[in-house]
Short mmCIF file of C-alpha atoms in Angstrom, two decimals:
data_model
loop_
_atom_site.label_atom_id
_atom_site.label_comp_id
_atom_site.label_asym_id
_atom_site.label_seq_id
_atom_site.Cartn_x
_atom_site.Cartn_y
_atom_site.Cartn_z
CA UNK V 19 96.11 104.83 72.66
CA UNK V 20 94.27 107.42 74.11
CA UNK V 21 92.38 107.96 77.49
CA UNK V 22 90.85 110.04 79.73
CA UNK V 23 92.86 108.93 83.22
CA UNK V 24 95.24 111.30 84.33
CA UNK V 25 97.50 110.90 87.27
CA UNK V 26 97.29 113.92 89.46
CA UNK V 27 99.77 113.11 92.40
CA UNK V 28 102.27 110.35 92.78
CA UNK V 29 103.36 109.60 96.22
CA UNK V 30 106.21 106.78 97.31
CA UNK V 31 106.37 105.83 101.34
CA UNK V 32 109.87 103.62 101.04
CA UNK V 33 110.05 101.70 104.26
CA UNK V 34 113.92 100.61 103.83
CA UNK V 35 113.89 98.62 107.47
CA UNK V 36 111.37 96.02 106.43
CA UNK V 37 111.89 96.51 102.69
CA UNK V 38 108.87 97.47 101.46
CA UNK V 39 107.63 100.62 98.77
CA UNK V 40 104.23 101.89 98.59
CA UNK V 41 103.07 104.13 95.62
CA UNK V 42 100.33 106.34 96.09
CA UNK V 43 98.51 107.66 92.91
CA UNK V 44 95.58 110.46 92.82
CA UNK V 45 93.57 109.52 90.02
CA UNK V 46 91.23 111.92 87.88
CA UNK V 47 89.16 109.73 85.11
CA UNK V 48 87.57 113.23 83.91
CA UNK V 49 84.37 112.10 83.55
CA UNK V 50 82.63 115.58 83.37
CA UNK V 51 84.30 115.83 79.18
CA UNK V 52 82.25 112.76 78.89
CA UNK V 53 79.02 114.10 76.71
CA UNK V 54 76.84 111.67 78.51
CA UNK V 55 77.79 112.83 81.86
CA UNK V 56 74.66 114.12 82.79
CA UNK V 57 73.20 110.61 82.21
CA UNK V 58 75.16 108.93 84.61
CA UNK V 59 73.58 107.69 87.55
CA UNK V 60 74.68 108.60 90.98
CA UNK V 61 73.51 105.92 92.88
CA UNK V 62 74.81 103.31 90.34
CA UNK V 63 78.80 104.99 91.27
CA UNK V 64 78.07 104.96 94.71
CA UNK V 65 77.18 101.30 95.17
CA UNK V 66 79.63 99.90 93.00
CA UNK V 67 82.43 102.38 93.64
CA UNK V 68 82.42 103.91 96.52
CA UNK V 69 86.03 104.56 96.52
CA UNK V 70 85.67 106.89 93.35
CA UNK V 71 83.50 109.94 93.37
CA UNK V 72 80.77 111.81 91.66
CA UNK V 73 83.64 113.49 89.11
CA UNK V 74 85.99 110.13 88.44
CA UNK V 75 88.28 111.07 91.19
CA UNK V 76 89.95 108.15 93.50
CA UNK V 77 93.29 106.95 95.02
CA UNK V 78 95.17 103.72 94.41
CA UNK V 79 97.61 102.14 96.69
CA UNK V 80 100.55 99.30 95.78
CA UNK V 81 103.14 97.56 97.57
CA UNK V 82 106.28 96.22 96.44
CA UNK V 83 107.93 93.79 99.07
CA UNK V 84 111.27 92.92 98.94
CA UNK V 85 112.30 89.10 100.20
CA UNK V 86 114.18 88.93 103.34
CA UNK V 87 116.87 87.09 101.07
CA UNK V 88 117.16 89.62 98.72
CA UNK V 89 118.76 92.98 98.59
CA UNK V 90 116.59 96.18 98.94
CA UNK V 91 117.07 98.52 95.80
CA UNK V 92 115.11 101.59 96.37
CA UNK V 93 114.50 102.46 92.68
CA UNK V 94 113.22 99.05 91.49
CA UNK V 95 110.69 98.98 94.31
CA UNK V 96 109.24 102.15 93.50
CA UNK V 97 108.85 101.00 89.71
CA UNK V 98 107.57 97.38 90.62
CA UNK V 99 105.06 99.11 93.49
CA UNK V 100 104.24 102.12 90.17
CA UNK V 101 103.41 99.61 87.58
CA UNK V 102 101.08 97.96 90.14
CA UNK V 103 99.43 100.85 90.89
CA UNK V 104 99.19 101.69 87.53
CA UNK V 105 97.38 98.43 86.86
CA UNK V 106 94.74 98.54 89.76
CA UNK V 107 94.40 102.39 87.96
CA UNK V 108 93.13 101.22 84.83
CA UNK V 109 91.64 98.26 86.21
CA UNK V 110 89.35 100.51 88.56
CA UNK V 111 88.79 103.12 85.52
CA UNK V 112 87.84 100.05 82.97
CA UNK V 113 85.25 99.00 85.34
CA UNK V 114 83.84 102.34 85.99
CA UNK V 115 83.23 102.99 82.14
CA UNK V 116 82.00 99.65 81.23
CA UNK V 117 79.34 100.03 84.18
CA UNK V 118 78.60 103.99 82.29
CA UNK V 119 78.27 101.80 79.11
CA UNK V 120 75.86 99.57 80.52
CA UNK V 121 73.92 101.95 82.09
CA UNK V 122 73.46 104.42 79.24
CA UNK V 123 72.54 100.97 77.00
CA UNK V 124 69.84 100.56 79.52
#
């Protein structure tokens, strides 16, 4: 399947004394391709997502905590904290297109 979200930057702050990854993503939803872009209400993005601006830019953030019991592997926290920041990415980006839907219905 196809979309418009494109990852930009990928960023991972490993934290090996308390056992934690976080992945940083810089998201770009293009939404200037979009031919109804000039449709799309400002004010609507702004209250609803004011994280993501006017061109369908925003950053995610994930954590992946390891258990104090467990044994810190490096490479399977940055893939667990990834595919959660992947998630909230198209989470975010599924919202932001259904509200474009509902507005241009309107």
């Amino acid at each position: 399947m196809k979309n418009r979200v494109l990852i930009t930057g990928t960023k991972f702050h490993v934290d090996t004394e308390n056992k934690v990854v976080v992945c940083e993503l810089k998201v770009d939803m293009q939404l200037y391709k979009h031919p109804a872009y000039s449709l799309i209400n400002r004010e609507m993005c702004k209250r609803r997502f004011p994280y993501v601006n006017w061109y369908g830019q925003f950053t995610v953030r994930a954590k992946a905590r390891c258990n104090a019991s467990d044994t810190f592997d490096e490479t399977v926290g940055k893939r667990i904290a990834e595919s959660r920041a992947k998630a909230k990415m198209f989470n975010i980006a599924w919202k932001v297109w259904r509200e474009c839907e509902d507005a241009l219905v309107d």
